[in-house]
């Protein structure tokens, strides 16, 4: 089967970005993948503008405190208030970043950032810390993996989440060392329990202050000799990261995960091996690795197209990119995320979202298929979101009493309908289908016929898009 | 406009629900009352690694108190059940269960070469694999594969949650996750979905998986919902998530649904920091919810048919850490609750704190042997086929 140029371009846009936009659908027929990728690369080359959504209320609280010691002096109510404000601000950060994924021209950068957000999964209720970690990720998403790893490892968010603030010479806490190796760099089976204990000793003393700055508390650091991955010395945390980066296992693990996320859930060992070798030789240059993938021929093979299950955030962003709309109650998107199992800044655990088929259970699939209707204002909805104390360490999550009924949405259908101005009536269904779905087969047109609006051309286009989005096929990209 | 589908969320009357019910499911409706002896297992997962040593407390053990100068629970506070063991003070109802002979405690359950990572250890427990092998199906999912070959619907194992756990994912069949029956019903009662499902005929791995899930959901949703409404529970449950979930489970147990296994989680028990308050909060939720559940079952004469089994992915280190918490450990205890236990109380000796492995407990009972016992003795299933190996069958159920 031959794969159309447009399908290949949409494939690139679904994987390296958050899907095609109505406004540029018509340009996708002729441009080459190489040219299109160049645009993606260029629009993501600038340093991103830092997101800053912490409210004055939170700022005010924090400025009154000079160090962690003073935190103890806050009374119960003040602490609770601080926390509550943080939870509120985190919602704002969520929606602001989601907005970037939908609207920013730096699509490749934001897509990579979403990948790293799941890779360096971190769940702490502190708007400063989360915001800073996100900005580190967005800034380094296409840079050097070593820099990214080091900055993430030294971020208060991660040090706090993985308990390194409590990792002291007299009482080592291994959580940080273990997860850095198991989940962030080398993967299981490439080190021993002894290596973890030794690395934990090297990380003793790494901590942070209330301003959100990394501090190396040397009085808590174990200065003794450590033996880590066959090397012996008086290592500190930076030495451990250097040694981890020396391991080819690290390049292999990261490349494998990137391949699974951006190319195909089923790993092609040979390709990953080749990519990992080059990634290692290029000193962990992420931009080069992504160029290698998206400029290859094999990325556009049939087996890689329309076979990946979209994550909930990709699903929401994808609908909103194709159909321009303005939500009067954007916070409803937090409920969607929760019901579908992916709330930004609230990963299930340090391993991040497992992805793939794990996104799909009965109730999640049913909600996914209703989402396009809800988003385009055609349907009322009632969600009772799940209580969220799983791996929250007893912490407060998103407001579970929030309810939304009908979304107030202004949909710019004109931009969408305009896309098909040059398409004849008999080709209309096919064109709309090929714009919305990435899968080889579509749903039975005879069934669809009964559900679409045939009273006008505009109504036909709108209803066909919505019905096509409300299918199992649309879950794939 | 046609795509504004008003009927979407309206919940039809029960009559119309049963009209839509597939024929093979209707057969189940005819049986009026579930005959006693229809055994049900409820698996209650403590997510995050519950500290077993502060759950069943070795109240006469000096090593315990020395290792936990701050976190150790004093003998006077513990709810004493034997000379050497006391329960966590937040579990008074468990003490009642113990006293009446409806509680079994298995100590020191674990597996060889234990893993300290949540993710991996939970994988091992849910898939019932050895720690050096990677199995992508769960033990209860494989129970479905073995038990339910050809039944074509996933209602034999239900998880009360939004996401289905690995434990309920078989190689061919999967259990079904639902937050509550009404929500599942209302979200799947849609003609368009039924029609595209019915007309789906192509075969591609990725999309097939989605269609399979869709079709199973549609088939099961009406069935579960109508069953759940037959015996609405009149028992008061605490307004917690676990309370609500156990209420849902009880209403299904009291119906004549074909469900054999229910799965529900409580967490997070990952108490690296400030353990005392966190464990107390979770145990209070547990205690109150189980109390309502057991009362409900008893007043409907079904307590003897239900066995609740609790587990966690690991216990915690014997020694407390410097943050008022404990780090990831290994072997742990499990609770068994039910009116049909063959052995009660402490089912085996308490853990030996003199014989540790780098600060961790050594397991004496393989959890797969516990699974084998529940599968073989309680559910009457082929444990060897499901677990891939013959494990010792114990006699507590």
PDB file of N, CA, C and O in Angstrom, chain B residues 323-361:
ATOM      1  N   UNK B 323      13.607  10.310  59.455  1.00  0.00           N
ATOM      2  CA  UNK B 323      12.557  11.268  59.100  1.00  0.00           C
ATOM      3  C   UNK B 323      11.200  10.888  59.681  1.00  0.00           C
ATOM      4  O   UNK B 323      10.165  11.278  59.152  1.00  0.00           O
ATOM      5  N   UNK B 324      11.230  10.087  60.738  1.00  0.00           N
ATOM      6  CA  UNK B 324       9.964   9.658  61.320  1.00  0.00           C
ATOM      7  C   UNK B 324       9.234   8.672  60.431  1.00  0.00           C
ATOM      8  O   UNK B 324       8.017   8.554  60.472  1.00  0.00           O
ATOM      9  N   UNK B 325       9.996   7.952  59.606  1.00  0.00           N
ATOM     10  CA  UNK B 325       9.383   6.982  58.701  1.00  0.00           C
ATOM     11  C   UNK B 325      10.233   5.745  58.577  1.00  0.00           C
ATOM     12  O   UNK B 325      11.162   5.518  59.359  1.00  0.00           O
ATOM     13  N   UNK B 326       9.905   4.940  57.581  1.00  0.00           N
ATOM     14  CA  UNK B 326      10.677   3.733  57.308  1.00  0.00           C
ATOM     15  C   UNK B 326      10.895   3.631  55.810  1.00  0.00           C
ATOM     16  O   UNK B 326      10.078   4.094  55.024  1.00  0.00           O
ATOM     17  N   UNK B 327      12.003   2.988  55.416  1.00  0.00           N
ATOM     18  CA  UNK B 327      12.289   2.809  53.995  1.00  0.00           C
ATOM     19  C   UNK B 327      11.767   1.455  53.512  1.00  0.00           C
ATOM     20  O   UNK B 327      11.307   0.638  54.297  1.00  0.00           O
ATOM     21  N   UNK B 328      11.889   1.257  52.219  1.00  0.00           N
ATOM     22  CA  UNK B 328      11.339   0.035  51.616  1.00  0.00           C
ATOM     23  C   UNK B 328      11.986  -1.220  52.183  1.00  0.00           C
ATOM     24  O   UNK B 328      13.200  -1.297  52.287  1.00  0.00           O
ATOM     25  N   UNK B 329      11.168  -2.202  52.514  1.00  0.00           N
ATOM     26  CA  UNK B 329      11.687  -3.444  53.076  1.00  0.00           C
ATOM     27  C   UNK B 329      11.290  -4.644  52.237  1.00  0.00           C
ATOM     28  O   UNK B 329      11.213  -4.555  51.010  1.00  0.00           O
ATOM     29  N   UNK B 330      11.025  -5.763  52.904  1.00  0.00           N
ATOM     30  CA  UNK B 330      10.779  -7.004  52.159  1.00  0.00           C
ATOM     31  C   UNK B 330       9.514  -7.712  52.648  1.00  0.00           C
ATOM     32  O   UNK B 330       8.416  -7.316  52.317  1.00  0.00           O
ATOM     33  N   UNK B 331       9.705  -8.783  53.449  1.00  0.00           N
ATOM     34  CA  UNK B 331       8.560  -9.633  53.819  1.00  0.00           C
ATOM     35  C   UNK B 331       7.526  -8.859  54.631  1.00  0.00           C
ATOM     36  O   UNK B 331       7.833  -7.870  55.289  1.00  0.00           O
ATOM     37  N   UNK B 332       6.302  -9.355  54.590  1.00  0.00           N
ATOM     38  CA  UNK B 332       5.199  -8.606  55.178  1.00  0.00           C
ATOM     39  C   UNK B 332       4.109  -9.563  55.626  1.00  0.00           C
ATOM     40  O   UNK B 332       4.130 -10.741  55.291  1.00  0.00           O
ATOM     41  N   UNK B 333       3.143  -9.054  56.391  1.00  0.00           N
ATOM     42  CA  UNK B 333       2.020  -9.906  56.783  1.00  0.00           C
ATOM     43  C   UNK B 333       0.806  -9.663  55.892  1.00  0.00           C
ATOM     44  O   UNK B 333       0.687  -8.632  55.228  1.00  0.00           O
ATOM     45  N   UNK B 334      -0.074 -10.639  55.860  1.00  0.00           N
ATOM     46  CA  UNK B 334      -1.321 -10.525  55.097  1.00  0.00           C
ATOM     47  C   UNK B 334      -2.480 -10.858  56.021  1.00  0.00           C
ATOM     48  O   UNK B 334      -2.363 -11.715  56.887  1.00  0.00           O
ATOM     49  N   UNK B 335      -3.589 -10.166  55.819  1.00  0.00           N
ATOM     50  CA  UNK B 335      -4.816 -10.467  56.564  1.00  0.00           C
ATOM     51  C   UNK B 335      -5.752 -11.320  55.709  1.00  0.00           C
ATOM     52  O   UNK B 335      -5.845 -11.118  54.492  1.00  0.00           O
ATOM     53  N   UNK B 336      -6.461 -12.233  56.365  1.00  0.00           N
ATOM     54  CA  UNK B 336      -7.562 -12.943  55.720  1.00  0.00           C
ATOM     55  C   UNK B 336      -8.787 -12.754  56.600  1.00  0.00           C
ATOM     56  O   UNK B 336      -8.733 -13.019  57.811  1.00  0.00           O
ATOM     57  N   UNK B 337      -9.859 -12.284  56.007  1.00  0.00           N
ATOM     58  CA  UNK B 337     -11.068 -12.012  56.777  1.00  0.00           C
ATOM     59  C   UNK B 337     -12.222 -12.761  56.118  1.00  0.00           C
ATOM     60  O   UNK B 337     -12.383 -12.714  54.899  1.00  0.00           O
ATOM     61  N   UNK B 338     -13.016 -13.439  56.938  1.00  0.00           N
ATOM     62  CA  UNK B 338     -14.187 -14.113  56.376  1.00  0.00           C
ATOM     63  C   UNK B 338     -14.812 -15.041  57.386  1.00  0.00           C
ATOM     64  O   UNK B 338     -14.194 -15.414  58.389  1.00  0.00           O
ATOM     65  N   UNK B 339     -16.065 -15.410  57.114  1.00  0.00           N
ATOM     66  CA  UNK B 339     -16.755 -16.325  58.017  1.00  0.00           C
ATOM     67  C   UNK B 339     -16.461 -17.774  57.702  1.00  0.00           C
ATOM     68  O   UNK B 339     -16.951 -18.663  58.392  1.00  0.00           O
ATOM     69  N   UNK B 340     -15.674 -18.005  56.661  1.00  0.00           N
ATOM     70  CA  UNK B 340     -15.436 -19.392  56.269  1.00  0.00           C
ATOM     71  C   UNK B 340     -13.986 -19.814  56.364  1.00  0.00           C
ATOM     72  O   UNK B 340     -13.548 -20.718  55.648  1.00  0.00           O
ATOM     73  N   UNK B 341     -13.213 -19.163  57.226  1.00  0.00           N
ATOM     74  CA  UNK B 341     -11.808 -19.539  57.363  1.00  0.00           C
ATOM     75  C   UNK B 341     -11.709 -20.873  58.098  1.00  0.00           C
ATOM     76  O   UNK B 341     -12.425 -21.120  59.058  1.00  0.00           O
ATOM     77  N   UNK B 342     -10.767 -21.708  57.652  1.00  0.00           N
ATOM     78  CA  UNK B 342     -10.569 -22.990  58.328  1.00  0.00           C
ATOM     79  C   UNK B 342      -9.593 -22.871  59.487  1.00  0.00           C
ATOM     80  O   UNK B 342      -9.590 -23.679  60.404  1.00  0.00           O
ATOM     81  N   UNK B 343      -8.707 -21.894  59.382  1.00  0.00           N
ATOM     82  CA  UNK B 343      -7.797 -21.629  60.500  1.00  0.00           C
ATOM     83  C   UNK B 343      -7.871 -20.145  60.798  1.00  0.00           C
ATOM     84  O   UNK B 343      -8.005 -19.329  59.889  1.00  0.00           O
ATOM     85  N   UNK B 344      -7.779 -19.806  62.061  1.00  0.00           N
ATOM     86  CA  UNK B 344      -7.917 -18.412  62.464  1.00  0.00           C
ATOM     87  C   UNK B 344      -6.726 -17.952  63.283  1.00  0.00           C
ATOM     88  O   UNK B 344      -5.921 -18.754  63.725  1.00  0.00           O
ATOM     89  N   UNK B 345      -6.681 -16.656  63.518  1.00  0.00           N
ATOM     90  CA  UNK B 345      -5.627 -16.100  64.359  1.00  0.00           C
ATOM     91  C   UNK B 345      -4.290 -16.097  63.633  1.00  0.00           C
ATOM     92  O   UNK B 345      -4.232 -15.994  62.407  1.00  0.00           O
ATOM     93  N   UNK B 346      -3.213 -16.186  64.407  1.00  0.00           N
ATOM     94  CA  UNK B 346      -1.888 -16.203  63.790  1.00  0.00           C
ATOM     95  C   UNK B 346      -1.708 -17.550  63.097  1.00  0.00           C
ATOM     96  O   UNK B 346      -1.760 -18.591  63.739  1.00  0.00           O
ATOM     97  N   UNK B 347      -1.508 -17.520  61.792  1.00  0.00           N
ATOM     98  CA  UNK B 347      -1.440 -18.758  61.020  1.00  0.00           C
ATOM     99  C   UNK B 347      -0.042 -19.363  61.032  1.00  0.00           C
ATOM    100  O   UNK B 347       0.140 -20.521  60.686  1.00  0.00           O
ATOM    101  N   UNK B 348       0.939 -18.569  61.396  1.00  0.00           N
ATOM    102  CA  UNK B 348       2.327 -19.052  61.451  1.00  0.00           C
ATOM    103  C   UNK B 348       3.097 -18.176  62.431  1.00  0.00           C
ATOM    104  O   UNK B 348       2.573 -17.153  62.891  1.00  0.00           O
ATOM    105  N   UNK B 349       4.323 -18.547  62.758  1.00  0.00           N
ATOM    106  CA  UNK B 349       5.075 -17.760  63.753  1.00  0.00           C
ATOM    107  C   UNK B 349       5.336 -16.325  63.305  1.00  0.00           C
ATOM    108  O   UNK B 349       5.407 -16.059  62.106  1.00  0.00           O
ATOM    109  N   UNK B 350       5.492 -15.449  64.269  1.00  0.00           N
ATOM    110  CA  UNK B 350       5.842 -14.053  63.985  1.00  0.00           C
ATOM    111  C   UNK B 350       7.236 -14.011  63.364  1.00  0.00           C
ATOM    112  O   UNK B 350       8.017 -14.953  63.447  1.00  0.00           O
ATOM    113  N   UNK B 351       7.566 -12.860  62.778  1.00  0.00           N
ATOM    114  CA  UNK B 351       8.864 -12.736  62.121  1.00  0.00           C
ATOM    115  C   UNK B 351      10.010 -12.834  63.135  1.00  0.00           C
ATOM    116  O   UNK B 351       9.846 -12.514  64.310  1.00  0.00           O
ATOM    117  N   UNK B 352      11.147 -13.271  62.657  1.00  0.00           N
ATOM    118  CA  UNK B 352      12.327 -13.435  63.501  1.00  0.00           C
ATOM    119  C   UNK B 352      13.248 -12.244  63.312  1.00  0.00           C
ATOM    120  O   UNK B 352      13.937 -12.124  62.304  1.00  0.00           O
ATOM    121  N   UNK B 353      13.265 -11.348  64.292  1.00  0.00           N
ATOM    122  CA  UNK B 353      14.064 -10.134  64.151  1.00  0.00           C
ATOM    123  C   UNK B 353      15.547 -10.375  64.448  1.00  0.00           C
ATOM    124  O   UNK B 353      16.367  -9.484  64.276  1.00  0.00           O
ATOM    125  N   UNK B 354      15.861 -11.595  64.905  1.00  0.00           N
ATOM    126  CA  UNK B 354      17.269 -11.937  65.111  1.00  0.00           C
ATOM    127  C   UNK B 354      17.952 -12.320  63.815  1.00  0.00           C
ATOM    128  O   UNK B 354      19.161 -12.322  63.717  1.00  0.00           O
ATOM    129  N   UNK B 355      17.150 -12.678  62.844  1.00  0.00           N
ATOM    130  CA  UNK B 355      17.704 -13.220  61.612  1.00  0.00           C
ATOM    131  C   UNK B 355      17.309 -12.332  60.438  1.00  0.00           C
ATOM    132  O   UNK B 355      16.339 -12.587  59.746  1.00  0.00           O
ATOM    133  N   UNK B 356      18.083 -11.256  60.258  1.00  0.00           N
ATOM    134  CA  UNK B 356      17.748 -10.298  59.206  1.00  0.00           C
ATOM    135  C   UNK B 356      18.750 -10.385  58.067  1.00  0.00           C
ATOM    136  O   UNK B 356      19.869 -10.878  58.231  1.00  0.00           O
ATOM    137  N   UNK B 357      18.346  -9.883  56.923  1.00  0.00           N
ATOM    138  CA  UNK B 357      19.242  -9.780  55.789  1.00  0.00           C
ATOM    139  C   UNK B 357      19.451  -8.301  55.493  1.00  0.00           C
ATOM    140  O   UNK B 357      18.570  -7.640  54.965  1.00  0.00           O
ATOM    141  N   UNK B 358      20.610  -7.773  55.876  1.00  0.00           N
ATOM    142  CA  UNK B 358      20.918  -6.348  55.706  1.00  0.00           C
ATOM    143  C   UNK B 358      19.779  -5.458  56.188  1.00  0.00           C
ATOM    144  O   UNK B 358      19.336  -4.554  55.475  1.00  0.00           O
ATOM    145  N   UNK B 359      19.296  -5.761  57.379  1.00  0.00           N
ATOM    146  CA  UNK B 359      18.258  -4.907  57.976  1.00  0.00           C
ATOM    147  C   UNK B 359      16.851  -5.221  57.531  1.00  0.00           C
ATOM    148  O   UNK B 359      15.905  -4.547  57.922  1.00  0.00           O
ATOM    149  N   UNK B 360      16.699  -6.253  56.698  1.00  0.00           N
ATOM    150  CA  UNK B 360      15.367  -6.632  56.213  1.00  0.00           C
ATOM    151  C   UNK B 360      14.961  -8.003  56.722  1.00  0.00           C
ATOM    152  O   UNK B 360      15.794  -8.877  56.933  1.00  0.00           O
ATOM    153  N   UNK B 361      13.642  -8.193  56.844  1.00  0.00           N
ATOM    154  CA  UNK B 361      13.099  -9.495  57.241  1.00  0.00           C
ATOM    155  C   UNK B 361      13.345 -10.519  56.139  1.00  0.00           C
ATOM    156  O   UNK B 361      13.370 -10.188  54.961  1.00  0.00           O
TER     157      UNK B 361
END
